[in-house]
Amino acid sequence: MLALAGILPLVGVGFVRSAWARDWAMRETAKALHDQGIVARFDVLLHLWPLSIELANVEVDSSDGGSAAVAARRANVRPRFFALMSGKLLIDQIDIEAPHARIVVKDGKVMNLALKPQKSAAKPNAIHLPFDGFAITDGDVDLTIDDVRIQAHELDLDVQTTDDDLQRGSSIEVALRAGESYIVRERHEGEEHAFDEDAICTLDARVRVTPEDLTVRRFEMKGVADLDPGKLTTPPCKTDIKDQRRVELELAHVHLKFPKTSDEIPSFSGHVRARAPVGVATRIAKLPDVEGWVSVDADVRFAPGMQMPEVAGRVTAGGIRVDRYRFADAVDSELTIRDNVIRSQHTIVQLAGGTVHLRDVHVEPLAKTLGTSADIENVDFAELMVALGVAQHPHVAWDVVDIHMPNFSGTLDPLKLDGDFTTLTRNFAVWDKWVKDPTRQRLIGFTEAKLGAHLAVRPDGVRFQNAHGDLAHSHVEGGYVMLGFNSDLRVQVAKASVGLADITPLAGIPIAGQAEVKVDVGTTMANPHVSGEGSVTAFSIADMPLGNITSVHADVDRENDMQILTLKNVKANKNKSTYEMPQGRVEFGGGASMRMDAMVKAERFNLRDLLDVFHMSEDPRFDGIDADIAGDTTLHFVLGGAEDECGGGAISL
């Protein structure tokens, strides 16, 4: 018996090394594969302990006439010995070294392998793996699923069956690592073809799958999304941290419970950290041109019966733009979602060179309502108009130093948001051209003001209602500003006591005096028209003291490259004199810096008062000359240009 026991290993070694045994193993393996619908070529080596079949130079033919479905230098298969003796292929472990696989799946079926359906006593949906263990080292996989092609390189895969229930199916542990890989998808956008060619730079995952649930122990993926619809535009993996195309996904302690019926929604819980470009949303929905990225780092839970998931974490974003509307340069928000309400105790938005602090934000998406309080600092109003798509070349400049808004709330659909605010602002101006045009001229403005107003956001634009404010020499009540989303502009000041020194110059004209006026500006940003009426005490224009204007109507318009100030129905008095100006016209630009033409009617105008208008009352050449003048006078005044030979102004009456 001892001799027999000693001889058996030698007999076994001799058996597995014999040509007969290799032929038998090759024949039985090929037969078992053929029963599965697989045609393969390989060389076979048998190993006694543990009993295994080593396949070298493996090549599995495709049934679609294409290249091989699987090719590998070496594959080690450990079958169950007694099952193999009876003609069945039951496998304990498969180890494949450096395989190259090409798999085509369409409508859930493998198209390049003529696999034969297998009868099973298990439930129809139960999944049973034909092995206990499966490992791939340094593999390349070319997988096509319908219109999606996945090319994975440097792939390491380890699959272990931990439990196999006949009715429920297999439970498995999966470990996966991959190097630089690619996902390509062709889409149809009308008659055009779009190609999504994304890169997966690194992938590391460990997952447990049972018939009832999926547990992600670890999942880390970094990649780059292709935002160019053209062909052969795969982005490189080496990108800047600020590149909007970067994609990151990390899952930890994630548990997904599969639904028992097709109508049931799966439950989900775990920690998610994800970053993706906003542009990928255009692949699943028709959206306008978008830009930017969004990142989420949060604990998430969702269960059947919930309308919205429960979330607690942080949301950051950068460069958010939808069509022409740029909503944020950067966003940092502490976020929670509970009971279908989105809340944020603290949100910071960087926009138009300034900072928006939002506190106590609560949004009810299902009810389409919003509420918050806000503090805004150092916002450039012109940049804000560009960012919000109001105007690409705004004519309104305004430095918003500080805005405090205790409450801002309303509905999102229809868009109706309201709130009162107070603000400290500087350098408000309405220009005749784009605020960055070096040839621009200011139509109206002020240097600094403390203002308050009611902010109303509507579908047609942004409105500032019941505006009131104080400047150094001015007080404004009942102001109204409308900035339309279609470049509409409207500014109305119903009542204002204005120190003209606060708003000088007006359309390039230096002015002085104390005015009681009402002002209207409109109706487009590209060509704003300024009009106003009122009275002025101690009025001077272009350094010409004209006395007190008891009534006046003024308009500022643009004609070609010139700004035109039109004065109508002017009634005034100066010292001993009274006069009227039915109409006057002042031109800026063209051949002269300023050209003024006016018709003046006077029933009694003292000559000394007239000389004082032009700073000639102290001229000794006019000493001893005095008169009261009555009549109609045509005034022509030019500053600069060919008529002003001396450069100090030319006057003719």
XYZ file of C-alpha atoms in Angstrom:
653
model
C 0.000 0.000 0.000
C 2.880 2.338 0.826
C 4.518 1.484 -2.471
C 1.240 2.121 -4.288
C 0.861 5.470 -2.529
C 4.370 6.439 -3.566
C 3.820 5.373 -7.151
C 0.517 7.259 -7.632
C 2.069 10.802 -7.889
C 4.552 9.527 -10.439
C 1.753 7.894 -12.408
C -0.295 11.102 -12.186
C 2.591 13.223 -13.430
C 3.204 10.857 -16.257
C -0.477 10.823 -17.130
C -0.913 14.598 -17.290
C 2.269 14.952 -19.331
C 1.270 12.285 -21.841
C 0.156 13.174 -25.342
C -3.000 11.160 -24.772
C -3.936 13.250 -21.733
C -3.266 16.526 -23.584
C -5.317 15.343 -26.554
C -8.088 14.242 -24.220
C -8.076 17.577 -22.356
C -8.028 19.556 -25.586
C -10.825 17.426 -27.034
C -13.031 17.643 -23.943
C -12.386 21.393 -23.495
C -13.141 22.126 -27.143
C -16.289 19.997 -26.913
C -17.466 21.814 -23.765
C -16.799 25.212 -25.388
C -18.560 24.081 -28.552
C -21.589 23.157 -26.484
C -21.594 26.799 -25.353
C -21.415 27.985 -28.982
C -17.736 28.988 -28.742
C -15.195 28.055 -31.439
C -11.643 28.387 -30.165
C -8.067 27.401 -30.964
C -5.402 26.899 -28.324
C -2.534 24.771 -27.093
C -3.123 22.754 -23.923
C -0.898 21.894 -20.983
C -2.165 19.909 -17.994
C -1.036 20.480 -14.412
C -1.580 17.890 -11.747
C -1.755 20.039 -8.632
C -3.847 21.921 -8.442
C -5.577 20.286 -11.357
C -5.666 22.921 -14.076
C -5.602 23.370 -17.794
C -3.204 25.931 -19.185
C -4.246 27.292 -22.541
C -1.579 29.012 -24.589
C -1.999 31.088 -27.753
C -5.750 31.276 -27.187
C -7.919 32.634 -29.969
C -11.717 32.629 -29.857
C -13.360 33.185 -33.232
C -16.043 35.809 -33.712
C -19.306 34.825 -35.291
C -19.737 38.195 -37.042
C -16.770 37.792 -39.380
C -14.686 40.394 -37.550
C -11.446 40.024 -35.654
C -11.106 37.471 -32.843
C -13.516 37.841 -29.931
C -10.747 36.926 -27.484
C -7.009 36.518 -27.928
C -4.580 35.842 -25.083
C -1.030 34.667 -24.613
C -1.998 32.420 -21.753
C -5.099 31.398 -19.838
C -5.199 29.112 -16.843
C -8.452 27.262 -16.200
C -9.053 25.148 -13.112
C -12.035 22.901 -13.907
C -13.792 20.629 -11.513
C -12.153 17.307 -12.266
C -15.085 14.946 -11.898
C -17.424 17.262 -13.850
C -14.875 17.334 -16.670
C -14.650 13.520 -16.591
C -18.413 13.406 -17.157
C -18.238 15.869 -20.077
C -19.357 19.003 -18.229
C -17.357 22.225 -17.953
C -17.648 23.541 -14.405
C -14.857 25.951 -13.516
C -13.394 26.952 -10.196
C -11.065 29.683 -11.429
C -10.066 31.363 -14.695
C -6.888 33.443 -14.930
C -6.192 35.227 -18.194
C -2.939 36.997 -18.904
C -2.817 40.023 -21.236
C -6.019 39.280 -23.139
C -7.412 41.288 -26.018
C -11.204 41.025 -26.144
C -13.707 42.369 -28.649
C -17.335 42.078 -27.599
C -20.352 43.427 -29.456
C -23.679 43.652 -27.622
C -26.906 44.816 -29.218
C -30.317 44.841 -27.585
C -28.854 42.923 -24.658
C -27.448 40.081 -26.783
C -23.836 39.228 -27.624
C -23.591 39.538 -31.402
C -20.050 38.345 -32.141
C -20.298 35.070 -30.205
C -22.903 32.478 -31.141
C -23.598 31.503 -27.544
C -26.225 28.817 -27.108
C -28.954 29.414 -24.551
C -28.639 27.262 -21.451
C -31.497 25.655 -19.618
C -31.715 26.418 -15.932
C -34.036 25.573 -13.084
C -33.402 28.975 -11.556
C -35.613 32.037 -11.861
C -35.535 33.586 -15.359
C -33.857 36.785 -14.105
C -31.352 35.029 -11.871
C -27.701 35.387 -12.936
C -25.387 32.386 -12.528
C -21.731 32.648 -13.411
C -20.090 29.549 -14.919
C -17.069 29.933 -12.617
C -16.172 30.605 -9.002
C -13.345 32.977 -9.826
C -12.253 35.015 -12.820
C -9.176 37.219 -13.157
C -7.750 39.327 -15.968
C -4.294 40.869 -15.789
C -3.152 43.695 -18.096
C -6.067 43.278 -20.454
C -7.397 45.305 -23.364
C -11.144 45.260 -23.948
C -13.048 46.660 -26.906
C -16.701 46.577 -25.890
C -19.527 47.892 -28.069
C -22.975 48.159 -26.505
C -25.482 49.434 -29.059
C -24.111 52.913 -30.030
C -21.510 53.096 -27.256
C -17.962 51.845 -27.690
C -15.693 51.320 -24.665
C -11.970 50.782 -25.111
C -10.314 49.843 -21.803
C -6.550 49.467 -21.467
C -4.258 48.116 -18.730
C -7.289 46.386 -17.272
C -7.024 44.308 -14.092
C -10.239 42.513 -13.152
C -10.911 40.093 -10.334
C -14.348 38.468 -9.943
C -15.069 36.015 -7.135
C -18.342 34.191 -6.562
C -19.045 34.176 -2.832
C -22.454 32.490 -2.962
C -24.527 30.827 -5.662
C -28.168 30.194 -4.898
C -30.066 28.180 -7.488
C -33.156 30.372 -7.275
C -31.713 33.792 -6.370
C -28.552 33.735 -8.448
C -24.880 34.451 -7.761
C -23.340 36.874 -5.283
C -19.978 38.189 -6.411
C -17.098 40.426 -5.337
C -15.577 42.528 -8.114
C -12.273 44.413 -8.042
C -11.469 46.520 -11.090
C -8.573 48.752 -12.063
C -7.980 50.350 -15.447
C -5.530 52.713 -17.064
C -6.318 55.313 -19.695
C -9.499 54.233 -21.460
C -12.053 55.742 -23.808
C -15.825 55.850 -24.248
C -17.135 56.845 -27.681
C -20.776 57.427 -28.533
C -22.340 58.680 -31.741
C -25.488 60.787 -31.452
C -27.862 62.280 -33.982
C -28.751 65.969 -33.605
C -31.264 66.481 -36.379
C -29.383 65.826 -39.597
C -26.030 66.326 -37.890
C -23.935 63.649 -36.205
C -22.315 64.370 -32.841
C -19.489 62.314 -31.349
C -18.909 62.062 -27.598
C -15.312 60.871 -27.152
C -14.622 60.832 -23.416
C -11.428 59.715 -21.704
C -11.261 57.741 -18.451
C -7.836 58.478 -17.050
C -7.850 56.271 -13.932
C -10.352 53.805 -12.489
C -10.224 51.848 -9.235
C -13.281 50.062 -7.831
C -14.308 47.327 -5.436
C -17.961 46.254 -5.527
C -20.137 43.489 -4.081
C -23.193 42.430 -6.066
C -25.920 40.142 -4.740
C -29.305 39.318 -6.272
C -30.885 41.861 -3.895
C -28.417 44.747 -3.741
C -25.148 46.346 -4.745
C -22.538 47.609 -2.291
C -19.755 49.902 -3.454
C -16.877 49.597 -1.034
C -14.671 51.895 -3.087
C -15.022 53.628 -6.447
C -12.629 56.269 -7.771
C -12.703 57.508 -11.335
C -11.062 60.502 -12.996
C -11.599 61.456 -16.584
C -12.187 64.193 -19.133
C -15.437 64.807 -21.030
C -15.483 65.684 -24.704
C -17.519 68.869 -25.224
C -16.700 69.170 -28.925
C -19.326 67.396 -31.094
C -16.787 66.865 -33.861
C -15.062 63.569 -34.629
C -11.596 62.668 -33.291
C -11.690 65.342 -30.570
C -10.840 63.229 -27.509
C -9.421 65.580 -24.840
C -6.098 64.775 -23.141
C -5.967 63.481 -19.581
C -3.467 66.146 -18.542
C -5.749 69.126 -17.933
C -5.683 72.088 -15.592
C -7.652 71.784 -12.350
C -9.878 74.647 -13.570
C -10.638 72.964 -16.903
C -14.415 72.604 -17.126
C -14.058 69.253 -18.959
C -12.667 67.426 -15.907
C -14.821 64.574 -14.595
C -14.400 62.999 -11.163
C -16.494 60.442 -9.326
C -15.869 58.897 -5.925
C -18.291 56.616 -4.082
C -17.858 55.283 -0.558
C -20.130 53.166 1.636
C -22.738 53.175 -1.103
C -25.628 50.745 -0.884
C -28.138 50.298 -3.717
C -31.112 48.016 -3.172
C -32.575 46.608 -6.381
C -36.330 47.042 -6.891
C -38.445 43.908 -6.645
C -40.731 45.005 -9.458
C -40.228 47.085 -12.581
C -42.458 49.845 -11.186
C -40.534 50.165 -7.921
C -37.791 52.782 -7.516
C -34.460 51.507 -6.093
C -33.276 52.820 -2.733
C -29.837 54.389 -2.421
C -27.564 55.630 0.346
C -23.899 56.552 0.634
C -21.288 59.258 0.198
C -20.834 60.760 -3.250
C -18.176 63.139 -4.527
C -18.681 64.058 -8.150
C -17.590 66.731 -10.568
C -18.786 67.122 -14.149
C -19.083 69.798 -16.832
C -22.508 71.337 -17.290
C -22.170 70.697 -21.011
C -22.729 66.937 -20.679
C -26.395 67.680 -19.921
C -26.869 68.537 -23.608
C -26.390 64.833 -24.405
C -29.629 63.849 -22.679
C -31.755 66.983 -23.144
C -32.065 69.745 -25.697
C -30.459 72.758 -24.050
C -29.043 76.091 -25.202
C -25.307 76.636 -25.290
C -23.965 76.064 -21.768
C -20.616 76.334 -20.031
C -19.070 75.651 -16.627
C -18.727 72.822 -14.134
C -20.472 71.610 -10.972
C -19.077 69.576 -8.075
C -20.954 67.821 -5.261
C -19.509 66.322 -2.074
C -22.388 64.971 -0.004
C -24.104 62.166 1.855
C -27.162 61.070 -0.095
C -30.176 58.918 0.747
C -33.165 58.023 -1.389
C -35.931 55.565 -0.661
C -39.235 54.643 -2.324
C -41.896 57.179 -1.434
C -39.545 60.153 -1.538
C -40.082 62.813 -4.196
C -36.576 64.230 -3.767
C -33.477 62.621 -2.206
C -32.127 63.670 1.180
C -28.756 65.387 0.781
C -26.271 66.973 3.176
C -23.002 68.325 1.837
C -21.305 70.965 -0.257
C -21.809 72.194 -3.805
C -19.189 74.153 -5.730
C -19.256 75.387 -9.300
C -17.395 77.627 -11.707
C -17.991 79.556 -14.918
C -21.741 78.823 -15.086
C -23.262 80.151 -18.296
C -26.535 79.287 -20.017
C -26.843 80.787 -23.483
C -25.864 84.458 -23.005
C -26.577 84.457 -19.274
C -23.509 84.013 -17.053
C -24.846 83.281 -13.588
C -21.636 82.813 -11.629
C -17.861 82.864 -11.946
C -17.649 80.693 -8.815
C -20.114 79.176 -6.322
C -19.529 77.658 -2.885
C -22.611 76.485 -1.007
C -23.365 74.424 2.081
C -26.454 72.505 1.018
C -29.138 70.277 2.506
C -32.241 68.752 0.969
C -34.931 67.479 3.287
C -38.710 67.229 2.988
C -38.504 68.372 -0.649
C -36.935 71.710 0.357
C -33.433 72.815 -0.689
C -31.753 74.865 2.051
C -28.418 76.617 2.320
C -27.355 78.488 5.406
C -24.411 80.038 3.588
C -23.728 80.441 -0.131
C -21.027 82.577 -1.761
C -21.271 83.538 -5.425
C -18.486 85.354 -7.292
C -19.965 87.418 -10.102
C -19.047 90.525 -12.124
C -15.923 91.167 -10.085
C -17.840 91.156 -6.791
C -19.131 88.796 -4.128
C -22.710 87.808 -3.365
C -23.350 86.380 0.108
C -26.630 84.465 0.275
C -27.956 83.371 3.658
C -30.911 81.232 4.690
C -31.669 80.185 1.127
C -34.719 77.955 0.807
C -35.983 76.704 -2.531
C -39.038 74.521 -2.988
C -38.677 73.125 -6.530
C -42.013 71.346 -6.471
C -43.779 74.546 -5.408
C -41.419 76.626 -7.606
C -40.655 79.165 -4.877
C -37.456 80.776 -3.600
C -36.415 82.871 -0.614
C -33.130 84.246 0.744
C -31.320 87.225 2.221
C -28.317 88.711 0.471
C -25.312 90.970 0.893
C -23.490 92.040 -2.258
C -20.086 93.695 -2.364
C -17.979 95.370 -5.079
C -20.043 94.386 -8.117
C -19.315 96.117 -11.427
C -22.785 96.870 -12.784
C -21.657 96.967 -16.425
C -20.037 93.540 -16.082
C -23.203 92.311 -14.363
C -25.315 93.407 -17.327
C -23.012 91.474 -19.636
C -23.034 88.422 -17.355
C -26.832 88.328 -17.089
C -27.261 88.791 -20.812
C -29.016 92.150 -20.482
C -26.538 93.827 -22.868
C -23.232 92.750 -24.335
C -22.106 96.389 -24.675
C -23.875 98.225 -21.831
C -24.037 102.004 -21.716
C -24.645 102.100 -17.952
C -21.695 102.037 -15.535
C -22.168 101.652 -11.802
C -19.865 100.494 -8.998
C -21.978 98.696 -6.396
C -19.885 98.982 -3.233
C -22.348 97.312 -0.889
C -25.935 96.054 -1.079
C -27.913 94.745 1.870
C -31.135 92.861 1.119
C -32.838 91.338 4.192
C -35.331 89.333 2.145
C -35.575 88.324 -1.492
C -38.283 85.821 -2.379
C -40.968 84.811 -4.846
C -41.768 82.244 -7.496
C -39.593 80.742 -10.212
C -42.435 79.811 -12.565
C -43.746 82.313 -13.370
C -40.599 84.337 -12.641
C -41.577 86.818 -9.918
C -38.897 87.637 -7.339
C -39.010 90.690 -5.053
C -36.971 92.301 -2.287
C -36.063 95.665 -0.778
C -32.443 96.724 -0.503
C -30.179 99.566 0.547
C -26.855 100.248 -1.111
C -23.799 102.446 -1.254
C -22.790 103.064 -4.861
C -20.248 105.088 -6.782
C -19.574 106.271 -10.317
C -23.052 105.854 -11.799
C -23.150 107.040 -15.396
C -25.184 106.647 -18.557
C -22.801 106.908 -21.508
C -23.495 107.563 -25.159
C -21.441 104.496 -26.111
C -20.230 101.241 -24.615
C -18.694 101.894 -21.196
C -15.306 100.618 -22.401
C -15.274 102.676 -25.592
C -12.428 105.227 -25.208
C -14.443 107.797 -27.217
C -17.530 107.595 -24.994
C -19.158 110.696 -23.475
C -21.209 110.734 -20.324
C -24.854 111.704 -20.694
C -25.757 111.786 -17.013
C -24.361 110.397 -13.763
C -23.137 110.950 -10.228
C -20.040 110.160 -8.209
C -21.441 108.624 -5.014
C -24.859 107.925 -3.573
C -26.669 106.101 -0.817
C -29.677 104.478 -2.404
C -32.582 102.265 -1.562
C -35.097 100.549 -3.840
C -37.385 97.607 -4.398
C -35.835 94.976 -6.672
C -38.248 93.089 -8.896
C -37.195 90.322 -11.301
C -39.746 89.546 -13.984
C -39.713 87.536 -17.235
C -38.967 90.670 -19.254
C -36.157 92.102 -17.113
C -34.848 93.487 -13.835
C -36.583 96.465 -12.234
C -35.632 98.884 -9.467
C -38.814 100.456 -8.141
C -39.470 103.278 -5.663
C -35.797 104.153 -5.714
C -34.674 106.890 -3.353
C -31.250 108.218 -2.620
C -29.001 110.955 -1.357
C -25.989 112.479 -3.055
C -23.734 115.251 -1.810
C -26.103 118.006 -2.994
C -29.088 115.959 -4.179
C -32.083 113.969 -3.031
C -34.072 111.624 -5.261
C -37.525 110.135 -4.648
C -39.671 107.762 -6.688
C -36.963 106.590 -9.070
C -37.541 103.692 -11.464
C -35.003 101.722 -13.503
C -35.895 98.925 -15.909
C -33.138 96.788 -17.492
C -34.779 94.492 -20.007
C -33.449 91.130 -21.113
C -33.850 92.352 -24.702
C -31.540 95.368 -24.142
C -34.450 97.603 -23.109
C -33.559 100.521 -20.838
C -35.824 102.814 -18.880
C -34.862 105.273 -16.139
C -37.506 107.513 -14.573
C -37.034 109.987 -11.751
C -40.387 111.492 -10.808
C -39.023 114.016 -8.330
C -35.482 115.033 -7.560
C -33.672 117.943 -6.034
C -30.380 117.762 -7.865
C -27.216 119.692 -7.292
C -26.033 119.781 -10.876
C -22.464 119.608 -9.629
C -23.278 116.000 -8.566
C -24.133 114.914 -12.105
C -21.910 117.198 -14.171
C -21.034 117.024 -16.969
C -24.308 116.416 -18.795
C -23.555 115.033 -22.254
C -20.079 116.515 -21.922
C -21.324 119.942 -20.829
C -20.074 121.260 -17.485
C -23.143 122.483 -15.631
C -23.873 123.994 -12.229
C -26.880 125.047 -10.182
C -29.583 123.547 -7.981
C -32.361 121.889 -9.963
C -35.811 120.569 -9.196
C -36.329 118.087 -12.014
C -37.827 114.930 -13.295
C -35.792 112.760 -15.685
C -36.576 110.031 -18.191
C -34.014 107.786 -19.946
C -34.895 105.171 -22.564
C -35.709 103.088 -24.387
C -32.759 100.947 -25.526
C -29.258 100.508 -24.184
C -27.789 100.792 -27.655
C -29.237 104.288 -28.166
C -30.515 105.775 -24.906
C -32.548 108.973 -25.063
C -32.358 111.319 -22.066
C -35.081 113.873 -21.407
C -35.943 116.020 -18.424
C -37.799 119.083 -17.280
C -37.814 121.316 -14.255
C -36.300 124.533 -12.876
C -32.769 125.540 -11.961
C -31.393 128.141 -9.562
C -28.046 129.785 -10.397
C -27.750 127.784 -13.593
C -24.603 127.838 -15.683
C -23.712 125.771 -18.728
C -20.296 125.516 -20.344
C -19.175 128.040 -17.692
C -21.766 130.573 -18.925
C -23.946 131.860 -16.022
C -27.491 132.080 -17.348
C -29.281 133.054 -14.128
C -32.331 131.250 -12.801
C -34.284 129.011 -15.117
C -37.896 128.919 -14.022
C -38.819 126.170 -16.522
C -36.984 124.094 -19.109
C -37.329 120.920 -21.154
C -34.126 119.160 -22.272
C -33.412 116.162 -24.493
C -30.171 114.351 -25.252
C -29.994 112.179 -28.384
C -27.391 110.704 -30.650
C -27.116 111.583 -34.331
C -24.414 109.706 -36.204
C -21.276 110.333 -34.113
C -22.618 113.444 -32.379
C -24.499 113.967 -29.132
C -27.282 116.521 -29.412
C -28.656 118.475 -26.445
C -31.949 120.131 -27.313
C -33.395 122.832 -25.030
C -37.052 123.829 -25.370
C -39.400 126.317 -23.719
C -36.702 127.823 -21.540
C -37.900 130.675 -19.347
C -35.293 132.423 -17.256
C -34.249 135.554 -15.433
C -30.816 136.964 -14.700
C -30.468 139.891 -12.349
C -32.526 142.656 -14.056
C -33.243 140.580 -17.165
C -35.947 138.147 -18.268
C -35.751 136.081 -21.411
C -37.026 132.989 -23.160
C -35.349 130.379 -25.334
C -38.035 128.670 -27.420
C -35.414 126.320 -28.782
C -31.692 125.711 -28.497
C -29.424 123.058 -29.932
C -26.022 121.993 -28.674
C -23.870 119.597 -30.701
C -20.914 117.616 -29.382
C -18.583 115.965 -31.849
C -18.244 116.588 -35.535
C -15.965 119.442 -36.606
C -16.111 121.311 -33.270
C -15.917 120.185 -29.664
C -19.176 122.033 -29.018
C -21.506 124.017 -31.256
C -24.545 125.875 -29.875
C -27.314 127.568 -31.819
C -30.302 129.118 -30.094
C -33.123 131.609 -30.561
C -33.477 133.932 -27.561
C -36.473 136.237 -27.071
C -36.194 139.051 -24.565
C -38.713 141.710 -23.580
C -36.127 143.316 -21.298
C -32.538 142.084 -21.211
C -29.882 144.230 -19.657
C -26.716 144.523 -21.736
C -24.472 144.179 -18.684
C -26.221 140.865 -17.836
C -25.612 139.653 -21.393
C -21.930 140.554 -21.204
C -21.730 138.681 -17.894
C -22.982 135.485 -19.580
C -19.829 135.508 -21.725
C -17.530 136.795 -18.950
C -17.087 140.149 -20.705
C -18.778 142.437 -18.167
C -15.360 143.287 -16.670
C -13.800 143.931 -20.079
C -12.662 147.593 -20.043
C -13.609 147.913 -23.693
C -17.267 147.844 -22.640
C -16.944 150.276 -19.713
C -19.617 152.968 -19.699
C -21.903 151.049 -22.055
C -25.317 149.988 -20.717
C -28.718 149.320 -22.218
C -31.919 147.349 -21.940
C -32.461 145.206 -24.987
C -35.735 143.898 -26.369
C -36.032 141.656 -29.383
C -35.175 138.294 -30.900
C -31.572 137.189 -30.928
C -29.870 134.357 -32.753
C -26.969 132.954 -30.702
C -24.138 130.982 -32.304
C -21.307 129.683 -30.113
C -18.471 127.389 -31.239
C -15.711 125.831 -29.165
C -12.950 124.258 -31.246
C -12.936 123.595 -34.955
C -12.261 125.860 -37.904
C -14.499 128.740 -36.688
C -12.682 129.003 -33.342
C -9.407 130.396 -34.591
C -8.088 131.287 -31.145
C -9.249 128.066 -29.468
C -11.067 129.870 -26.641
C -14.527 129.981 -28.242
C -16.191 132.109 -30.921
C -19.538 133.879 -30.381
C -21.825 135.673 -32.796
C -25.186 137.287 -31.968
